[in-house]
Coordinates of C-alpha atoms in Angstrom, one line a residue:
M198 CA -132.5 80.2 -45.3
E199 CA -131.8 83.5 -47.0
K200 CA -131.9 83.7 -50.7
V201 CA -128.4 83.1 -52.0
F202 CA -127.0 84.7 -55.1
V203 CA -124.5 82.4 -56.8
H204 CA -122.2 83.9 -59.4
P205 CA -122.5 82.1 -62.7
E206 CA -118.8 81.2 -62.6
C207 CA -119.0 79.7 -59.1
P208 CA -118.6 75.9 -59.1
F209 CA -121.2 75.7 -56.3
S210 CA -124.9 76.1 -57.1
E211 CA -127.9 77.3 -55.1
N212 CA -128.6 73.6 -54.5
T213 CA -125.2 73.3 -52.7
F214 CA -126.1 76.0 -50.2
N215 CA -129.6 74.7 -49.7
L216 CA -128.2 71.2 -49.0
L217 CA -125.6 72.5 -46.6
A218 CA -128.2 74.6 -44.7
Q219 CA -130.4 71.5 -44.3
F220 CA -127.4 69.5 -43.2
Y221 CA -126.4 72.0 -40.5
T222 CA -130.0 72.3 -39.2
T223 CA -130.1 68.5 -38.5
A224 CA -126.9 68.6 -36.4
D225 CA -128.0 65.7 -34.1
E226 CA -128.6 63.4 -37.1
S227 CA -126.0 64.8 -39.5
S228 CA -124.5 61.4 -40.4
D229 CA -128.0 60.0 -41.2
F230 CA -128.7 63.1 -43.3
Y231 CA -125.5 62.7 -45.2
L232 CA -126.1 59.0 -45.9
A233 CA -129.7 59.8 -47.1
H234 CA -128.4 62.5 -49.4
K235 CA -125.0 61.1 -50.4
K236 CA -125.6 61.4 -54.1
D237 CA -126.5 65.1 -53.7
F238 CA -123.5 65.7 -51.5
L239 CA -121.3 64.2 -54.2
K240 CA -122.9 66.2 -57.0
Y241 CA -123.3 69.6 -55.3
V242 CA -120.5 69.7 -52.7
E243 CA -117.7 67.2 -53.1
E244 CA -117.2 67.2 -56.9
P245 CA -117.2 71.1 -57.1
L246 CA -114.8 71.2 -54.1
K247 CA -112.5 68.7 -55.8
S248 CA -112.6 70.9 -59.0
V249 CA -111.6 74.0 -57.0
S250 CA -108.9 72.0 -55.2
I251 CA -107.4 70.8 -58.5
Q252 CA -107.4 74.4 -59.8
V253 CA -105.7 75.7 -56.7
E254 CA -103.1 72.9 -56.8
Q255 CA -102.3 73.7 -60.4
M256 CA -101.6 77.3 -59.5
L257 CA -99.2 76.5 -56.6
P258 CA -95.5 76.9 -57.2
D259 CA -93.5 73.7 -57.7
F260 CA -91.6 74.2 -54.4
I261 CA -94.8 74.0 -52.5
K262 CA -96.3 71.1 -54.5
K263 CA -93.3 68.9 -53.6
H264 CA -93.9 69.4 -49.9
I265 CA -97.6 68.6 -49.7
N266 CA -99.7 65.6 -50.7
I267 CA -103.4 66.2 -51.1
K268 CA -105.4 63.0 -50.7
W269 CA -108.5 63.2 -52.8
E270 CA -110.3 60.3 -51.1
R271 CA -110.3 62.5 -47.9
L272 CA -111.0 66.0 -49.2
G273 CA -109.3 68.6 -47.1
S274 CA -106.6 66.4 -45.8
I275 CA -103.1 67.7 -46.3
I276 CA -100.3 65.4 -45.3
R277 CA -96.9 67.0 -44.7
P278 CA -93.7 65.0 -44.9
L279 CA -91.9 64.6 -41.7
A280 CA -89.0 67.0 -41.1
K281 CA -85.6 65.5 -41.5

């Protein structure tokens, strides 16, 4: 992997990028890799991503917030209400 420069204010660390690079190079066994490194994924990927998501949600205008529901237990899932 190339050397990664991580800005000091970035919520992700060099460890994040190294972990993801390892994860993607073991594509056939990615679920096994995730399970073996779950604590690292929580620390270096999922928690920083949750932090970013919270910051973004706080910046959204109220009219958008009332139309989306972000489920934290499934990061990245956005459930939109059914149209009436």
